[in-house]
């Protein structure tokens, strides 16, 4: 149990730096945290599993949600902001269960572990495309912001601004972050270049069938 929690939280740290200390969608971040949290050490190898220990097992929740029709439409769940994702319900772990099962389907399918009854080869491009575009776009935006603030810092120094004002600018540069509007534009680009390349309605049905039959 402790190892699963530590692995889950460790992925959040990895994700933070993977995207230049900016944010990914919760389906990606939390879904991967649970996916890797379920890995087991067998001999010298880490092996994926579909069950996290103790009360962290997501299988009963996602199966129940699909059967009862409380699972959120894929097109909505994937595009939730952080607050929407956290409060989507019907239970306080529903978002985790849905995101985990999507990541499990994608990761195991890309490894050749999902039957062609459910899997299509283009699904293997979803995660790599999302990661690539999100990382590239964040890097471009943050480099532009850094250049702008460095110019502002130079102006402040040359104009004789007091040390505390210069310190504020330096601190901002050390902990830069994009505004919500710019972040949302980058999120939209990443989604368009990943999920936007497939039939999401068809994917949703295949994913549901896989969860109910194979997990």
mmCIF file with all atom_site columns, C-alpha atoms in Angstrom:
data_model
loop_
_atom_site.group_PDB
_atom_site.id
_atom_site.type_symbol
_atom_site.label_atom_id
_atom_site.label_alt_id
_atom_site.label_comp_id
_atom_site.label_asym_id
_atom_site.label_entity_id
_atom_site.label_seq_id
_atom_site.pdbx_PDB_ins_code
_atom_site.Cartn_x
_atom_site.Cartn_y
_atom_site.Cartn_z
_atom_site.occupancy
_atom_site.B_iso_or_equiv
_atom_site.pdbx_formal_charge
_atom_site.auth_seq_id
_atom_site.auth_comp_id
_atom_site.auth_asym_id
_atom_site.auth_atom_id
_atom_site.pdbx_PDB_model_num
ATOM 1   C CA . UNK A 1 1   ? 0.000   0.000   0.000   1.00 0.00 ? 1   UNK A CA 1
ATOM 2   C CA . UNK A 1 2   ? 2.718   2.487   0.984   1.00 0.00 ? 2   UNK A CA 1
ATOM 3   C CA . UNK A 1 3   ? 4.694   1.707   -2.155  1.00 0.00 ? 3   UNK A CA 1
ATOM 4   C CA . UNK A 1 4   ? 1.600   2.273   -4.324  1.00 0.00 ? 4   UNK A CA 1
ATOM 5   C CA . UNK A 1 5   ? 0.917   5.662   -2.742  1.00 0.00 ? 5   UNK A CA 1
ATOM 6   C CA . UNK A 1 6   ? 4.558   6.742   -3.028  1.00 0.00 ? 6   UNK A CA 1
ATOM 7   C CA . UNK A 1 7   ? 4.696   5.667   -6.677  1.00 0.00 ? 7   UNK A CA 1
ATOM 8   C CA . UNK A 1 8   ? 1.473   7.518   -7.416  1.00 0.00 ? 8   UNK A CA 1
ATOM 9   C CA . UNK A 1 9   ? 2.748   10.716  -5.797  1.00 0.00 ? 9   UNK A CA 1
ATOM 10  C CA . UNK A 1 10  ? 6.146   10.267  -7.403  1.00 0.00 ? 10  UNK A CA 1
ATOM 11  C CA . UNK A 1 11  ? 4.546   10.337  -10.828 1.00 0.00 ? 11  UNK A CA 1
ATOM 12  C CA . UNK A 1 12  ? 3.077   13.760  -10.044 1.00 0.00 ? 12  UNK A CA 1
ATOM 13  C CA . UNK A 1 13  ? 6.606   15.043  -9.470  1.00 0.00 ? 13  UNK A CA 1
ATOM 14  C CA . UNK A 1 14  ? 7.773   13.498  -12.736 1.00 0.00 ? 14  UNK A CA 1
ATOM 15  C CA . UNK A 1 15  ? 4.813   14.988  -14.599 1.00 0.00 ? 15  UNK A CA 1
ATOM 16  C CA . UNK A 1 16  ? 5.518   18.418  -13.102 1.00 0.00 ? 16  UNK A CA 1
ATOM 17  C CA . UNK A 1 17  ? 9.007   18.527  -14.585 1.00 0.00 ? 17  UNK A CA 1
ATOM 18  C CA . UNK A 1 18  ? 8.092   16.664  -17.785 1.00 0.00 ? 18  UNK A CA 1
ATOM 19  C CA . UNK A 1 19  ? 5.951   19.660  -18.693 1.00 0.00 ? 19  UNK A CA 1
ATOM 20  C CA . UNK A 1 20  ? 8.413   22.343  -17.575 1.00 0.00 ? 20  UNK A CA 1
ATOM 21  C CA . UNK A 1 21  ? 6.765   22.796  -14.161 1.00 0.00 ? 21  UNK A CA 1
ATOM 22  C CA . UNK A 1 22  ? 3.387   23.415  -15.801 1.00 0.00 ? 22  UNK A CA 1
ATOM 23  C CA . UNK A 1 23  ? 0.159   21.436  -15.638 1.00 0.00 ? 23  UNK A CA 1
ATOM 24  C CA . UNK A 1 24  ? -1.225  18.477  -17.527 1.00 0.00 ? 24  UNK A CA 1
ATOM 25  C CA . UNK A 1 25  ? -4.884  17.494  -17.542 1.00 0.00 ? 25  UNK A CA 1
ATOM 26  C CA . UNK A 1 26  ? -5.951  15.533  -14.476 1.00 0.00 ? 26  UNK A CA 1
ATOM 27  C CA . UNK A 1 27  ? -6.916  12.466  -16.554 1.00 0.00 ? 27  UNK A CA 1
ATOM 28  C CA . UNK A 1 28  ? -3.257  12.228  -17.608 1.00 0.00 ? 28  UNK A CA 1
ATOM 29  C CA . UNK A 1 29  ? -1.635  13.037  -14.269 1.00 0.00 ? 29  UNK A CA 1
ATOM 30  C CA . UNK A 1 30  ? -3.920  11.115  -11.901 1.00 0.00 ? 30  UNK A CA 1
ATOM 31  C CA . UNK A 1 31  ? -4.541  8.290   -14.349 1.00 0.00 ? 31  UNK A CA 1
ATOM 32  C CA . UNK A 1 32  ? -0.823  7.614   -14.704 1.00 0.00 ? 32  UNK A CA 1
ATOM 33  C CA . UNK A 1 33  ? -0.289  7.926   -10.959 1.00 0.00 ? 33  UNK A CA 1
ATOM 34  C CA . UNK A 1 34  ? -2.718  5.056   -10.406 1.00 0.00 ? 34  UNK A CA 1
ATOM 35  C CA . UNK A 1 35  ? -1.414  3.086   -13.379 1.00 0.00 ? 35  UNK A CA 1
ATOM 36  C CA . UNK A 1 36  ? 2.171   3.063   -12.120 1.00 0.00 ? 36  UNK A CA 1
ATOM 37  C CA . UNK A 1 37  ? 1.021   2.732   -8.519  1.00 0.00 ? 37  UNK A CA 1
ATOM 38  C CA . UNK A 1 38  ? -0.300  -0.727  -9.405  1.00 0.00 ? 38  UNK A CA 1
ATOM 39  C CA . UNK A 1 39  ? 3.057   -2.010  -10.708 1.00 0.00 ? 39  UNK A CA 1
ATOM 40  C CA . UNK A 1 40  ? 4.558   -4.964  -8.839  1.00 0.00 ? 40  UNK A CA 1
ATOM 41  C CA . UNK A 1 41  ? 8.193   -6.007  -8.515  1.00 0.00 ? 41  UNK A CA 1
ATOM 42  C CA . UNK A 1 42  ? 8.614   -9.580  -9.725  1.00 0.00 ? 42  UNK A CA 1
ATOM 43  C CA . UNK A 1 43  ? 12.207  -10.636 -9.475  1.00 0.00 ? 43  UNK A CA 1
ATOM 44  C CA . UNK A 1 44  ? 14.163  -7.771  -10.988 1.00 0.00 ? 44  UNK A CA 1
ATOM 45  C CA . UNK A 1 45  ? 11.316  -6.536  -13.194 1.00 0.00 ? 45  UNK A CA 1
ATOM 46  C CA . UNK A 1 46  ? 8.434   -4.154  -12.616 1.00 0.00 ? 46  UNK A CA 1
ATOM 47  C CA . UNK A 1 47  ? 5.225   -5.637  -13.983 1.00 0.00 ? 47  UNK A CA 1
ATOM 48  C CA . UNK A 1 48  ? 1.962   -3.801  -14.622 1.00 0.00 ? 48  UNK A CA 1
ATOM 49  C CA . UNK A 1 49  ? -1.198  -4.890  -12.855 1.00 0.00 ? 49  UNK A CA 1
ATOM 50  C CA . UNK A 1 50  ? -4.835  -3.797  -12.961 1.00 0.00 ? 50  UNK A CA 1
ATOM 51  C CA . UNK A 1 51  ? -5.255  -3.712  -9.191  1.00 0.00 ? 51  UNK A CA 1
ATOM 52  C CA . UNK A 1 52  ? -3.808  -1.335  -6.654  1.00 0.00 ? 52  UNK A CA 1
ATOM 53  C CA . UNK A 1 53  ? -3.685  -2.649  -3.084  1.00 0.00 ? 53  UNK A CA 1
ATOM 54  C CA . UNK A 1 54  ? -6.174  -2.052  -0.309  1.00 0.00 ? 54  UNK A CA 1
ATOM 55  C CA . UNK A 1 55  ? -8.812  0.603   -0.812  1.00 0.00 ? 55  UNK A CA 1
ATOM 56  C CA . UNK A 1 56  ? -6.986  2.014   -3.849  1.00 0.00 ? 56  UNK A CA 1
ATOM 57  C CA . UNK A 1 57  ? -8.340  -0.622  -6.252  1.00 0.00 ? 57  UNK A CA 1
ATOM 58  C CA . UNK A 1 58  ? -10.169 1.295   -9.010  1.00 0.00 ? 58  UNK A CA 1
ATOM 59  C CA . UNK A 1 59  ? -11.751 -1.676  -10.781 1.00 0.00 ? 59  UNK A CA 1
ATOM 60  C CA . UNK A 1 60  ? -14.973 -1.996  -8.755  1.00 0.00 ? 60  UNK A CA 1
ATOM 61  C CA . UNK A 1 61  ? -15.716 1.726   -9.064  1.00 0.00 ? 61  UNK A CA 1
ATOM 62  C CA . UNK A 1 62  ? -15.256 2.036   -12.827 1.00 0.00 ? 62  UNK A CA 1
ATOM 63  C CA . UNK A 1 63  ? -17.200 -1.156  -13.525 1.00 0.00 ? 63  UNK A CA 1
ATOM 64  C CA . UNK A 1 64  ? -20.043 0.086   -11.340 1.00 0.00 ? 64  UNK A CA 1
ATOM 65  C CA . UNK A 1 65  ? -20.024 3.500   -13.035 1.00 0.00 ? 65  UNK A CA 1
ATOM 66  C CA . UNK A 1 66  ? -20.220 2.018   -16.529 1.00 0.00 ? 66  UNK A CA 1
ATOM 67  C CA . UNK A 1 67  ? -22.981 -0.436  -15.570 1.00 0.00 ? 67  UNK A CA 1
ATOM 68  C CA . UNK A 1 68  ? -25.031 2.250   -13.820 1.00 0.00 ? 68  UNK A CA 1
ATOM 69  C CA . UNK A 1 69  ? -24.467 4.884   -16.501 1.00 0.00 ? 69  UNK A CA 1
ATOM 70  C CA . UNK A 1 70  ? -22.791 7.339   -14.137 1.00 0.00 ? 70  UNK A CA 1
ATOM 71  C CA . UNK A 1 71  ? -19.498 7.388   -16.012 1.00 0.00 ? 71  UNK A CA 1
ATOM 72  C CA . UNK A 1 72  ? -18.826 10.793  -17.556 1.00 0.00 ? 72  UNK A CA 1
ATOM 73  C CA . UNK A 1 73  ? -18.812 11.063  -21.381 1.00 0.00 ? 73  UNK A CA 1
ATOM 74  C CA . UNK A 1 74  ? -15.248 10.679  -22.565 1.00 0.00 ? 74  UNK A CA 1
ATOM 75  C CA . UNK A 1 75  ? -15.260 13.974  -24.470 1.00 0.00 ? 75  UNK A CA 1
ATOM 76  C CA . UNK A 1 76  ? -16.210 15.741  -21.209 1.00 0.00 ? 76  UNK A CA 1
ATOM 77  C CA . UNK A 1 77  ? -14.015 13.835  -18.755 1.00 0.00 ? 77  UNK A CA 1
ATOM 78  C CA . UNK A 1 78  ? -10.859 14.358  -20.796 1.00 0.00 ? 78  UNK A CA 1
ATOM 79  C CA . UNK A 1 79  ? -11.365 18.121  -21.005 1.00 0.00 ? 79  UNK A CA 1
ATOM 80  C CA . UNK A 1 80  ? -12.288 18.853  -17.403 1.00 0.00 ? 80  UNK A CA 1
ATOM 81  C CA . UNK A 1 81  ? -10.200 21.472  -15.639 1.00 0.00 ? 81  UNK A CA 1
ATOM 82  C CA . UNK A 1 82  ? -8.861  20.544  -12.223 1.00 0.00 ? 82  UNK A CA 1
ATOM 83  C CA . UNK A 1 83  ? -11.914 21.609  -10.234 1.00 0.00 ? 83  UNK A CA 1
ATOM 84  C CA . UNK A 1 84  ? -14.366 19.936  -12.589 1.00 0.00 ? 84  UNK A CA 1
ATOM 85  C CA . UNK A 1 85  ? -12.354 16.736  -12.591 1.00 0.00 ? 85  UNK A CA 1
ATOM 86  C CA . UNK A 1 86  ? -12.145 16.599  -8.798  1.00 0.00 ? 86  UNK A CA 1
ATOM 87  C CA . UNK A 1 87  ? -15.867 17.119  -8.330  1.00 0.00 ? 87  UNK A CA 1
ATOM 88  C CA . UNK A 1 88  ? -17.242 15.016  -11.166 1.00 0.00 ? 88  UNK A CA 1
ATOM 89  C CA . UNK A 1 89  ? -18.702 12.259  -8.931  1.00 0.00 ? 89  UNK A CA 1
ATOM 90  C CA . UNK A 1 90  ? -20.718 10.267  -8.274  1.00 0.00 ? 90  UNK A CA 1
ATOM 91  C CA . UNK A 1 91  ? -18.153 9.319   -5.576  1.00 0.00 ? 91  UNK A CA 1
ATOM 92  C CA . UNK A 1 92  ? -14.955 11.045  -4.482  1.00 0.00 ? 92  UNK A CA 1
ATOM 93  C CA . UNK A 1 93  ? -12.850 8.446   -6.353  1.00 0.00 ? 93  UNK A CA 1
ATOM 94  C CA . UNK A 1 94  ? -14.860 8.361   -9.594  1.00 0.00 ? 94  UNK A CA 1
ATOM 95  C CA . UNK A 1 95  ? -12.449 10.636  -11.443 1.00 0.00 ? 95  UNK A CA 1
ATOM 96  C CA . UNK A 1 96  ? -9.513  8.480   -10.407 1.00 0.00 ? 96  UNK A CA 1
ATOM 97  C CA . UNK A 1 97  ? -11.258 5.292   -11.519 1.00 0.00 ? 97  UNK A CA 1
ATOM 98  C CA . UNK A 1 98  ? -12.231 6.636   -14.925 1.00 0.00 ? 98  UNK A CA 1
ATOM 99  C CA . UNK A 1 99  ? -8.839  8.217   -15.623 1.00 0.00 ? 99  UNK A CA 1
ATOM 100 C CA . UNK A 1 100 ? -6.953  5.127   -14.437 1.00 0.00 ? 100 UNK A CA 1
ATOM 101 C CA . UNK A 1 101 ? -8.978  2.815   -16.683 1.00 0.00 ? 101 UNK A CA 1
ATOM 102 C CA . UNK A 1 102 ? -8.381  5.036   -19.729 1.00 0.00 ? 102 UNK A CA 1
ATOM 103 C CA . UNK A 1 103 ? -4.627  5.125   -19.085 1.00 0.00 ? 103 UNK A CA 1
ATOM 104 C CA . UNK A 1 104 ? -4.562  1.387   -18.403 1.00 0.00 ? 104 UNK A CA 1
ATOM 105 C CA . UNK A 1 105 ? -6.325  0.732   -21.714 1.00 0.00 ? 105 UNK A CA 1
ATOM 106 C CA . UNK A 1 106 ? -3.938  3.014   -23.617 1.00 0.00 ? 106 UNK A CA 1
ATOM 107 C CA . UNK A 1 107 ? -0.714  1.830   -21.972 1.00 0.00 ? 107 UNK A CA 1
ATOM 108 C CA . UNK A 1 108 ? -1.513  -1.861  -22.107 1.00 0.00 ? 108 UNK A CA 1
ATOM 109 C CA . UNK A 1 109 ? -2.835  -1.562  -25.646 1.00 0.00 ? 109 UNK A CA 1
ATOM 110 C CA . UNK A 1 110 ? 0.365   0.109   -26.810 1.00 0.00 ? 110 UNK A CA 1
ATOM 111 C CA . UNK A 1 111 ? 2.274   -2.841  -25.273 1.00 0.00 ? 111 UNK A CA 1
ATOM 112 C CA . UNK A 1 112 ? 0.226   -5.291  -27.327 1.00 0.00 ? 112 UNK A CA 1
ATOM 113 C CA . UNK A 1 113 ? -1.698  -6.507  -24.276 1.00 0.00 ? 113 UNK A CA 1
ATOM 114 C CA . UNK A 1 114 ? -5.197  -5.541  -25.487 1.00 0.00 ? 114 UNK A CA 1
ATOM 115 C CA . UNK A 1 115 ? -7.132  -7.629  -27.982 1.00 0.00 ? 115 UNK A CA 1
ATOM 116 C CA . UNK A 1 116 ? -7.879  -6.233  -31.420 1.00 0.00 ? 116 UNK A CA 1
ATOM 117 C CA . UNK A 1 117 ? -11.524 -6.662  -30.484 1.00 0.00 ? 117 UNK A CA 1
ATOM 118 C CA . UNK A 1 118 ? -11.097 -3.443  -28.505 1.00 0.00 ? 118 UNK A CA 1
ATOM 119 C CA . UNK A 1 119 ? -7.836  -1.929  -29.725 1.00 0.00 ? 119 UNK A CA 1
ATOM 120 C CA . UNK A 1 120 ? -7.056  0.050   -32.886 1.00 0.00 ? 120 UNK A CA 1
ATOM 121 C CA . UNK A 1 121 ? -3.477  0.808   -33.869 1.00 0.00 ? 121 UNK A CA 1
ATOM 122 C CA . UNK A 1 122 ? -4.035  4.574   -34.020 1.00 0.00 ? 122 UNK A CA 1
ATOM 123 C CA . UNK A 1 123 ? -4.764  4.590   -30.280 1.00 0.00 ? 123 UNK A CA 1
ATOM 124 C CA . UNK A 1 124 ? -1.056  4.024   -29.675 1.00 0.00 ? 124 UNK A CA 1
ATOM 125 C CA . UNK A 1 125 ? -0.377  7.583   -30.892 1.00 0.00 ? 125 UNK A CA 1
ATOM 126 C CA . UNK A 1 126 ? -2.646  9.322   -28.390 1.00 0.00 ? 126 UNK A CA 1
ATOM 127 C CA . UNK A 1 127 ? -0.328  9.547   -25.383 1.00 0.00 ? 127 UNK A CA 1
ATOM 128 C CA . UNK A 1 128 ? 2.936   10.212  -27.280 1.00 0.00 ? 128 UNK A CA 1
ATOM 129 C CA . UNK A 1 129 ? 1.251   13.003  -29.271 1.00 0.00 ? 129 UNK A CA 1
ATOM 130 C CA . UNK A 1 130 ? -0.293  14.551  -26.175 1.00 0.00 ? 130 UNK A CA 1
ATOM 131 C CA . UNK A 1 131 ? 3.037   14.505  -24.321 1.00 0.00 ? 131 UNK A CA 1
ATOM 132 C CA . UNK A 1 132 ? 5.001   15.900  -27.256 1.00 0.00 ? 132 UNK A CA 1
ATOM 133 C CA . UNK A 1 133 ? 2.657   18.794  -28.049 1.00 0.00 ? 133 UNK A CA 1
ATOM 134 C CA . UNK A 1 134 ? 2.056   19.772  -24.428 1.00 0.00 ? 134 UNK A CA 1
ATOM 135 C CA . UNK A 1 135 ? 5.785   19.788  -23.686 1.00 0.00 ? 135 UNK A CA 1
ATOM 136 C CA . UNK A 1 136 ? 6.735   21.696  -26.837 1.00 0.00 ? 136 UNK A CA 1
ATOM 137 C CA . UNK A 1 137 ? 4.021   24.316  -26.450 1.00 0.00 ? 137 UNK A CA 1
ATOM 138 C CA . UNK A 1 138 ? 4.785   24.908  -22.784 1.00 0.00 ? 138 UNK A CA 1
ATOM 139 C CA . UNK A 1 139 ? 8.477   25.292  -23.556 1.00 0.00 ? 139 UNK A CA 1
ATOM 140 C CA . UNK A 1 140 ? 7.799   27.857  -26.291 1.00 0.00 ? 140 UNK A CA 1
ATOM 141 C CA . UNK A 1 141 ? 5.381   29.855  -24.126 1.00 0.00 ? 141 UNK A CA 1
ATOM 142 C CA . UNK A 1 142 ? 7.599   29.823  -21.040 1.00 0.00 ? 142 UNK A CA 1
ATOM 143 C CA . UNK A 1 143 ? 10.713  30.812  -22.981 1.00 0.00 ? 143 UNK A CA 1
ATOM 144 C CA . UNK A 1 144 ? 8.824   33.775  -24.449 1.00 0.00 ? 144 UNK A CA 1
ATOM 145 C CA . UNK A 1 145 ? 7.594   34.774  -20.985 1.00 0.00 ? 145 UNK A CA 1
ATOM 146 C CA . UNK A 1 146 ? 11.080  34.438  -19.546 1.00 0.00 ? 146 UNK A CA 1
ATOM 147 C CA . UNK A 1 147 ? 12.551  36.667  -22.277 1.00 0.00 ? 147 UNK A CA 1
ATOM 148 C CA . UNK A 1 148 ? 9.898   39.289  -21.567 1.00 0.00 ? 148 UNK A CA 1
ATOM 149 C CA . UNK A 1 149 ? 10.564  39.273  -17.829 1.00 0.00 ? 149 UNK A CA 1
ATOM 150 C CA . UNK A 1 150 ? 14.342  39.302  -18.266 1.00 0.00 ? 150 UNK A CA 1
ATOM 151 C CA . UNK A 1 151 ? 13.975  42.462  -20.333 1.00 0.00 ? 151 UNK A CA 1
ATOM 152 C CA . UNK A 1 152 ? 11.800  43.947  -17.589 1.00 0.00 ? 152 UNK A CA 1
ATOM 153 C CA . UNK A 1 153 ? 14.454  43.009  -15.020 1.00 0.00 ? 153 UNK A CA 1
ATOM 154 C CA . UNK A 1 154 ? 17.185  44.684  -17.031 1.00 0.00 ? 154 UNK A CA 1
ATOM 155 C CA . UNK A 1 155 ? 15.086  47.843  -17.322 1.00 0.00 ? 155 UNK A CA 1
ATOM 156 C CA . UNK A 1 156 ? 14.462  47.846  -13.578 1.00 0.00 ? 156 UNK A CA 1
ATOM 157 C CA . UNK A 1 157 ? 18.181  47.573  -12.851 1.00 0.00 ? 157 UNK A CA 1
ATOM 158 C CA . UNK A 1 158 ? 19.111  50.283  -15.335 1.00 0.00 ? 158 UNK A CA 1
ATOM 159 C CA . UNK A 1 159 ? 16.466  52.674  -14.013 1.00 0.00 ? 159 UNK A CA 1
ATOM 160 C CA . UNK A 1 160 ? 17.665  52.374  -10.441 1.00 0.00 ? 160 UNK A CA 1
ATOM 161 C CA . UNK A 1 161 ? 14.642  50.539  -9.028  1.00 0.00 ? 161 UNK A CA 1
ATOM 162 C CA . UNK A 1 162 ? 14.987  49.700  -5.308  1.00 0.00 ? 162 UNK A CA 1
ATOM 163 C CA . UNK A 1 163 ? 16.389  46.240  -4.458  1.00 0.00 ? 163 UNK A CA 1
ATOM 164 C CA . UNK A 1 164 ? 13.037  44.930  -3.217  1.00 0.00 ? 164 UNK A CA 1
ATOM 165 C CA . UNK A 1 165 ? 11.406  45.625  -6.598  1.00 0.00 ? 165 UNK A CA 1
ATOM 166 C CA . UNK A 1 166 ? 14.238  43.918  -8.438  1.00 0.00 ? 166 UNK A CA 1
ATOM 167 C CA . UNK A 1 167 ? 13.969  40.982  -6.051  1.00 0.00 ? 167 UNK A CA 1
ATOM 168 C CA . UNK A 1 168 ? 10.239  40.629  -6.841  1.00 0.00 ? 168 UNK A CA 1
ATOM 169 C CA . UNK A 1 169 ? 10.976  40.360  -10.561 1.00 0.00 ? 169 UNK A CA 1
ATOM 170 C CA . UNK A 1 170 ? 13.766  37.864  -9.964  1.00 0.00 ? 170 UNK A CA 1
ATOM 171 C CA . UNK A 1 171 ? 11.470  35.745  -7.795  1.00 0.00 ? 171 UNK A CA 1
ATOM 172 C CA . UNK A 1 172 ? 8.786   35.810  -10.485 1.00 0.00 ? 172 UNK A CA 1
ATOM 173 C CA . UNK A 1 173 ? 11.306  34.626  -13.072 1.00 0.00 ? 173 UNK A CA 1
ATOM 174 C CA . UNK A 1 174 ? 12.380  31.772  -10.788 1.00 0.00 ? 174 UNK A CA 1
ATOM 175 C CA . UNK A 1 175 ? 8.781   30.639  -10.337 1.00 0.00 ? 175 UNK A CA 1
ATOM 176 C CA . UNK A 1 176 ? 7.155   31.552  -13.630 1.00 0.00 ? 176 UNK A CA 1
ATOM 177 C CA . UNK A 1 177 ? 3.738   30.228  -14.521 1.00 0.00 ? 177 UNK A CA 1
ATOM 178 C CA . UNK A 1 178 ? 1.354   30.818  -17.388 1.00 0.00 ? 178 UNK A CA 1
ATOM 179 C CA . UNK A 1 179 ? -2.082  32.301  -16.983 1.00 0.00 ? 179 UNK A CA 1
ATOM 180 C CA . UNK A 1 180 ? -5.183  30.130  -17.175 1.00 0.00 ? 180 UNK A CA 1
ATOM 181 C CA . UNK A 1 181 ? -6.150  31.418  -20.612 1.00 0.00 ? 181 UNK A CA 1
ATOM 182 C CA . UNK A 1 182 ? -2.775  30.608  -22.155 1.00 0.00 ? 182 UNK A CA 1
ATOM 183 C CA . UNK A 1 183 ? -2.696  27.233  -20.411 1.00 0.00 ? 183 UNK A CA 1
ATOM 184 C CA . UNK A 1 184 ? -6.120  26.395  -21.828 1.00 0.00 ? 184 UNK A CA 1
ATOM 185 C CA . UNK A 1 185 ? -4.961  27.241  -25.345 1.00 0.00 ? 185 UNK A CA 1
ATOM 186 C CA . UNK A 1 186 ? -2.001  24.887  -24.947 1.00 0.00 ? 186 UNK A CA 1
ATOM 187 C CA . UNK A 1 187 ? -4.244  22.188  -23.512 1.00 0.00 ? 187 UNK A CA 1
ATOM 188 C CA . UNK A 1 188 ? -6.550  22.548  -26.516 1.00 0.00 ? 188 UNK A CA 1
ATOM 189 C CA . UNK A 1 189 ? -3.632  22.133  -28.939 1.00 0.00 ? 189 UNK A CA 1
ATOM 190 C CA . UNK A 1 190 ? -2.426  18.999  -27.168 1.00 0.00 ? 190 UNK A CA 1
ATOM 191 C CA . UNK A 1 191 ? -5.912  17.505  -27.191 1.00 0.00 ? 191 UNK A CA 1
ATOM 192 C CA . UNK A 1 192 ? -6.439  18.330  -30.866 1.00 0.00 ? 192 UNK A CA 1
ATOM 193 C CA . UNK A 1 193 ? -3.188  16.622  -31.842 1.00 0.00 ? 193 UNK A CA 1
ATOM 194 C CA . UNK A 1 194 ? -3.896  13.502  -29.781 1.00 0.00 ? 194 UNK A CA 1
ATOM 195 C CA . UNK A 1 195 ? -7.536  12.712  -29.074 1.00 0.00 ? 195 UNK A CA 1
ATOM 196 C CA . UNK A 1 196 ? -8.597  14.894  -31.985 1.00 0.00 ? 196 UNK A CA 1
ATOM 197 C CA . UNK A 1 197 ? -7.005  12.426  -34.405 1.00 0.00 ? 197 UNK A CA 1
ATOM 198 C CA . UNK A 1 198 ? -9.312  9.535   -33.494 1.00 0.00 ? 198 UNK A CA 1
ATOM 199 C CA . UNK A 1 199 ? -13.036 8.825   -33.318 1.00 0.00 ? 199 UNK A CA 1
ATOM 200 C CA . UNK A 1 200 ? -13.658 9.502   -29.615 1.00 0.00 ? 200 UNK A CA 1
ATOM 201 C CA . UNK A 1 201 ? -17.181 8.049   -29.685 1.00 0.00 ? 201 UNK A CA 1
ATOM 202 C CA . UNK A 1 202 ? -15.889 4.746   -31.052 1.00 0.00 ? 202 UNK A CA 1
ATOM 203 C CA . UNK A 1 203 ? -12.983 4.764   -28.586 1.00 0.00 ? 203 UNK A CA 1
ATOM 204 C CA . UNK A 1 204 ? -15.375 5.299   -25.694 1.00 0.00 ? 204 UNK A CA 1
ATOM 205 C CA . UNK A 1 205 ? -17.432 2.217   -26.559 1.00 0.00 ? 205 UNK A CA 1
ATOM 206 C CA . UNK A 1 206 ? -14.338 0.057   -27.078 1.00 0.00 ? 206 UNK A CA 1
ATOM 207 C CA . UNK A 1 207 ? -12.881 1.235   -23.776 1.00 0.00 ? 207 UNK A CA 1
ATOM 208 C CA . UNK A 1 208 ? -16.126 0.515   -21.905 1.00 0.00 ? 208 UNK A CA 1
ATOM 209 C CA . UNK A 1 209 ? -16.372 -2.961  -23.442 1.00 0.00 ? 209 UNK A CA 1
ATOM 210 C CA . UNK A 1 210 ? -12.765 -3.639  -22.474 1.00 0.00 ? 210 UNK A CA 1
ATOM 211 C CA . UNK A 1 211 ? -13.310 -2.532  -18.879 1.00 0.00 ? 211 UNK A CA 1
ATOM 212 C CA . UNK A 1 212 ? -16.412 -4.666  -18.426 1.00 0.00 ? 212 UNK A CA 1
ATOM 213 C CA . UNK A 1 213 ? -15.012 -7.747  -20.147 1.00 0.00 ? 213 UNK A CA 1
ATOM 214 C CA . UNK A 1 214 ? -11.264 -7.776  -19.537 1.00 0.00 ? 214 UNK A CA 1
ATOM 215 C CA . UNK A 1 215 ? -10.412 -5.882  -16.330 1.00 0.00 ? 215 UNK A CA 1
#
